[in-house]
Amino acid sequence: MTHEEKARELFLQGFNCAQSVFAAFAEDMGFSEQQALKMACGFGGGLGGRREMCGAASAMVMVYGALRGYDEPNNTELKAKHYAEVRQLVEQFEAQFGTSSCRTLLGLDENVKIMEPSERTKAYYASRPCPKLAAAAAAILEAWLQQHPQAETETDFSEKADMQGGNT
């Protein structure tokens, strides 16, 4: 199963958009699916239901950081490179959907600031682009990772966790 298929499947099981994308890459990051679902749960609904940045796009960035992020606080070269790559990922998402704003993606009025989670019904799924957004975010990241192989000198998050005894 591809990351795209897994993200769509997780959303359709009832997880939020961020959880769906983040957990689709759980194994790649060295986490259990349960750990990934818990870590990403607050990013759904555009950050806790605030309808800000789409949770699927946020999770795409979180996964990218876990897999290819920097951990040297004073290395401005690495930080700038990472930020540029994150911008490119988000720009790909925005090119496909016109925005990364949850509120706009859902067609909500700008005055809508907070929305509580909705019951997952057939009507809910029929009215939401979220399964498509989660799948697309996962596909964008999966393609990016394949097109931009990791440099030999980089160590990914899961390898670091293994070396530190953090991968159980």
PDB file of C-alpha atoms in Angstrom, residues 22-160:
ATOM      1  CA  PHE A  22       1.549  11.436   9.713  1.00  0.00           C
ATOM      2  CA  ALA A  23       0.574   7.846  10.546  1.00  0.00           C
ATOM      3  CA  ALA A  24       0.868   6.829   6.884  1.00  0.00           C
ATOM      4  CA  PHE A  25       4.621   7.428   7.330  1.00  0.00           C
ATOM      5  CA  ALA A  26       4.867   6.043  10.891  1.00  0.00           C
ATOM      6  CA  GLU A  27       7.048   3.089   9.963  1.00  0.00           C
ATOM      7  CA  ASP A  28       9.368   5.298   7.887  1.00  0.00           C
ATOM      8  CA  MET A  29       9.888   7.532  10.919  1.00  0.00           C
ATOM      9  CA  GLY A  30      10.418   4.643  13.337  1.00  0.00           C
ATOM     10  CA  PHE A  31       7.145   5.106  15.218  1.00  0.00           C
ATOM     11  CA  SER A  32       4.262   2.774  15.831  1.00  0.00           C
ATOM     12  CA  GLU A  33       1.024   3.799  14.163  1.00  0.00           C
ATOM     13  CA  GLN A  34      -0.451   4.510  17.604  1.00  0.00           C
ATOM     14  CA  GLN A  35       2.439   6.844  18.506  1.00  0.00           C
ATOM     15  CA  ALA A  36       2.086   8.688  15.201  1.00  0.00           C
ATOM     16  CA  LEU A  37      -1.681   9.054  15.618  1.00  0.00           C
ATOM     17  CA  LYS A  38      -1.203  10.564  19.080  1.00  0.00           C
ATOM     18  CA  MET A  39       1.581  12.935  17.995  1.00  0.00           C
ATOM     19  CA  ALA A  40      -0.441  14.393  15.129  1.00  0.00           C
ATOM     20  CA  CYS A  41      -3.919  14.501  16.681  1.00  0.00           C
ATOM     21  CA  GLY A  42      -3.801  18.193  17.642  1.00  0.00           C
ATOM     22  CA  PHE A  43      -2.989  19.347  14.118  1.00  0.00           C
ATOM     23  CA  GLY A  44      -6.332  18.226  12.658  1.00  0.00           C
ATOM     24  CA  GLY A  45      -8.979  20.741  11.674  1.00  0.00           C
ATOM     25  CA  GLY A  46      -6.355  23.302  10.802  1.00  0.00           C
ATOM     26  CA  LEU A  47      -4.725  23.156  14.257  1.00  0.00           C
ATOM     27  CA  GLY A  48      -7.205  22.035  16.857  1.00  0.00           C
ATOM     28  CA  GLY A  49     -10.257  23.033  14.836  1.00  0.00           C
ATOM     29  CA  ARG A  50      -9.041  26.623  14.289  1.00  0.00           C
ATOM     30  CA  ARG A  51      -9.259  26.118  10.497  1.00  0.00           C
ATOM     31  CA  GLU A  52      -5.821  27.599   9.895  1.00  0.00           C
ATOM     32  CA  MET A  53      -3.197  25.625   7.905  1.00  0.00           C
ATOM     33  CA  CYS A  54      -4.593  22.337   6.611  1.00  0.00           C
ATOM     34  CA  GLY A  55      -3.664  19.475   8.921  1.00  0.00           C
ATOM     35  CA  ALA A  56      -2.699  17.293   5.960  1.00  0.00           C
ATOM     36  CA  ALA A  57      -0.178  19.919   4.826  1.00  0.00           C
ATOM     37  CA  SER A  58       1.052  20.408   8.404  1.00  0.00           C
ATOM     38  CA  ALA A  59       1.604  16.672   8.795  1.00  0.00           C
ATOM     39  CA  MET A  60       3.444  16.533   5.483  1.00  0.00           C
ATOM     40  CA  VAL A  61       5.875  19.103   6.913  1.00  0.00           C
ATOM     41  CA  MET A  62       6.164  17.232  10.229  1.00  0.00           C
ATOM     42  CA  VAL A  63       6.997  13.980   8.439  1.00  0.00           C
ATOM     43  CA  TYR A  64       9.528  15.766   6.266  1.00  0.00           C
ATOM     44  CA  GLY A  65      11.173  17.200   9.363  1.00  0.00           C
ATOM     45  CA  ALA A  66      11.319  13.796  11.037  1.00  0.00           C
ATOM     46  CA  LEU A  67      12.851  12.208   7.949  1.00  0.00           C
ATOM     47  CA  ARG A  68      15.056  15.002   6.638  1.00  0.00           C
ATOM     48  CA  GLY A  69      15.164  17.710   9.288  1.00  0.00           C
ATOM     49  CA  TYR A  70      18.161  19.366  10.873  1.00  0.00           C
ATOM     50  CA  ASP A  71      19.190  19.218  14.509  1.00  0.00           C
ATOM     51  CA  GLU A  72      22.057  21.679  14.635  1.00  0.00           C
ATOM     52  CA  PRO A  73      20.614  24.924  16.052  1.00  0.00           C
ATOM     53  CA  ASN A  74      23.366  27.188  14.768  1.00  0.00           C
ATOM     54  CA  ASN A  75      23.717  25.721  11.274  1.00  0.00           C
ATOM     55  CA  THR A  76      21.965  28.451   9.312  1.00  0.00           C
ATOM     56  CA  GLU A  77      22.867  26.772   6.017  1.00  0.00           C
ATOM     57  CA  LEU A  78      20.972  23.587   6.944  1.00  0.00           C
ATOM     58  CA  LYS A  79      18.085  25.610   8.379  1.00  0.00           C
ATOM     59  CA  ALA A  80      17.790  27.688   5.204  1.00  0.00           C
ATOM     60  CA  LYS A  81      17.938  24.551   3.026  1.00  0.00           C
ATOM     61  CA  HIS A  82      15.236  22.854   5.075  1.00  0.00           C
ATOM     62  CA  TYR A  83      12.966  25.907   5.049  1.00  0.00           C
ATOM     63  CA  ALA A  84      13.346  26.194   1.269  1.00  0.00           C
ATOM     64  CA  GLU A  85      12.423  22.531   0.842  1.00  0.00           C
ATOM     65  CA  VAL A  86       9.401  22.898   3.144  1.00  0.00           C
ATOM     66  CA  ARG A  87       8.242  25.908   1.121  1.00  0.00           C
ATOM     67  CA  GLN A  88       8.529  23.839  -2.058  1.00  0.00           C
ATOM     68  CA  LEU A  89       6.435  21.021  -0.560  1.00  0.00           C
ATOM     69  CA  VAL A  90       3.724  23.413   0.637  1.00  0.00           C
ATOM     70  CA  GLU A  91       3.792  25.240  -2.710  1.00  0.00           C
ATOM     71  CA  GLN A  92       3.150  21.923  -4.474  1.00  0.00           C
ATOM     72  CA  PHE A  93       0.149  21.334  -2.214  1.00  0.00           C
ATOM     73  CA  GLU A  94      -1.092  24.878  -2.844  1.00  0.00           C
ATOM     74  CA  ALA A  95      -0.571  24.532  -6.605  1.00  0.00           C
ATOM     75  CA  GLN A  96      -2.839  21.501  -6.562  1.00  0.00           C
ATOM     76  CA  PHE A  97      -5.567  22.961  -4.311  1.00  0.00           C
ATOM     77  CA  GLY A  98      -5.142  26.732  -4.546  1.00  0.00           C
ATOM     78  CA  THR A  99      -4.389  27.180  -0.847  1.00  0.00           C
ATOM     79  CA  SER A 100      -3.197  25.458   2.314  1.00  0.00           C
ATOM     80  CA  SER A 101      -5.848  27.152   4.478  1.00  0.00           C
ATOM     81  CA  CYS A 102      -8.234  24.629   6.030  1.00  0.00           C
ATOM     82  CA  ARG A 103     -10.986  27.249   6.159  1.00  0.00           C
ATOM     83  CA  THR A 104     -10.672  28.025   2.462  1.00  0.00           C
ATOM     84  CA  LEU A 105     -10.308  24.376   1.428  1.00  0.00           C
ATOM     85  CA  LEU A 106     -13.575  23.617   3.216  1.00  0.00           C
ATOM     86  CA  GLY A 107     -15.311  26.647   1.680  1.00  0.00           C
ATOM     87  CA  LEU A 108     -16.006  28.190   5.081  1.00  0.00           C
ATOM     88  CA  ASP A 109     -16.742  31.834   5.733  1.00  0.00           C
ATOM     89  CA  GLU A 110     -13.711  33.819   6.934  1.00  0.00           C
ATOM     90  CA  ASN A 111     -15.587  34.574  10.162  1.00  0.00           C
ATOM     91  CA  VAL A 112     -15.573  30.897  11.131  1.00  0.00           C
ATOM     92  CA  LYS A 113     -12.737  30.686  13.619  1.00  0.00           C
ATOM     93  CA  ILE A 114     -13.296  27.410  15.488  1.00  0.00           C
ATOM     94  CA  MET A 115     -15.250  24.290  14.637  1.00  0.00           C
ATOM     95  CA  GLU A 116     -15.657  21.282  16.863  1.00  0.00           C
ATOM     96  CA  PRO A 117     -15.135  17.824  15.344  1.00  0.00           C
ATOM     97  CA  SER A 118     -18.093  16.483  13.387  1.00  0.00           C
ATOM     98  CA  GLU A 119     -19.566  13.022  13.549  1.00  0.00           C
ATOM     99  CA  ARG A 120     -18.237  10.915  10.694  1.00  0.00           C
ATOM    100  CA  THR A 121     -21.258  10.077   8.566  1.00  0.00           C
ATOM    101  CA  LYS A 122     -21.783   9.432   4.860  1.00  0.00           C
ATOM    102  CA  ALA A 123     -22.911  13.063   4.518  1.00  0.00           C
ATOM    103  CA  TYR A 124     -19.742  14.239   6.267  1.00  0.00           C
ATOM    104  CA  TYR A 125     -17.474  12.297   3.920  1.00  0.00           C
ATOM    105  CA  ALA A 126     -19.490  13.391   0.876  1.00  0.00           C
ATOM    106  CA  SER A 127     -19.094  17.062   1.814  1.00  0.00           C
ATOM    107  CA  ARG A 128     -15.382  17.069   2.641  1.00  0.00           C
ATOM    108  CA  PRO A 129     -12.331  17.159   0.404  1.00  0.00           C
ATOM    109  CA  CYS A 130     -10.232  15.865   3.318  1.00  0.00           C
ATOM    110  CA  PRO A 131      -9.631  12.268   2.127  1.00  0.00           C
ATOM    111  CA  LYS A 132      -8.331  13.698  -1.141  1.00  0.00           C
ATOM    112  CA  LEU A 133      -6.223  16.309   0.671  1.00  0.00           C
ATOM    113  CA  ALA A 134      -4.647  13.742   2.993  1.00  0.00           C
ATOM    114  CA  ALA A 135      -3.910  11.404   0.098  1.00  0.00           C
ATOM    115  CA  ALA A 136      -2.433  14.243  -1.961  1.00  0.00           C
ATOM    116  CA  ALA A 137      -0.182  15.482   0.870  1.00  0.00           C
ATOM    117  CA  ALA A 138       1.156  11.954   1.328  1.00  0.00           C
ATOM    118  CA  ALA A 139       1.669  11.546  -2.430  1.00  0.00           C
ATOM    119  CA  ILE A 140       3.458  14.886  -2.733  1.00  0.00           C
ATOM    120  CA  LEU A 141       5.834  13.970   0.081  1.00  0.00           C
ATOM    121  CA  GLU A 142       6.389  10.427  -1.171  1.00  0.00           C
ATOM    122  CA  ALA A 143       7.258  11.748  -4.646  1.00  0.00           C
ATOM    123  CA  TRP A 144       9.529  14.430  -3.171  1.00  0.00           C
ATOM    124  CA  LEU A 145      11.444  11.888  -1.101  1.00  0.00           C
ATOM    125  CA  GLN A 146      11.924   9.659  -4.149  1.00  0.00           C
ATOM    126  CA  GLN A 147      13.010  12.556  -6.369  1.00  0.00           C
ATOM    127  CA  HIS A 148      15.403  13.971  -3.772  1.00  0.00           C
ATOM    128  CA  PRO A 149      17.432  11.094  -2.320  1.00  0.00           C
ATOM    129  CA  GLN A 150      18.919  11.653   1.085  1.00  0.00           C
ATOM    130  CA  ALA A 151      22.534  12.803   1.107  1.00  0.00           C
ATOM    131  CA  GLU A 152      25.053  10.244   2.350  1.00  0.00           C
ATOM    132  CA  THR A 153      26.019  12.479   5.274  1.00  0.00           C
ATOM    133  CA  GLU A 154      22.447  12.866   6.558  1.00  0.00           C
ATOM    134  CA  THR A 155      20.994  10.533   9.164  1.00  0.00           C
ATOM    135  CA  ASP A 156      17.252  10.163   9.257  1.00  0.00           C
ATOM    136  CA  PHE A 157      15.101  10.319  12.386  1.00  0.00           C
ATOM    137  CA  SER A 158      14.464   6.585  12.620  1.00  0.00           C
ATOM    138  CA  GLU A 159      18.199   5.817  12.381  1.00  0.00           C
ATOM    139  CA  LYS A 160      18.888   8.315  15.168  1.00  0.00           C
TER     140      LYS A 160
END
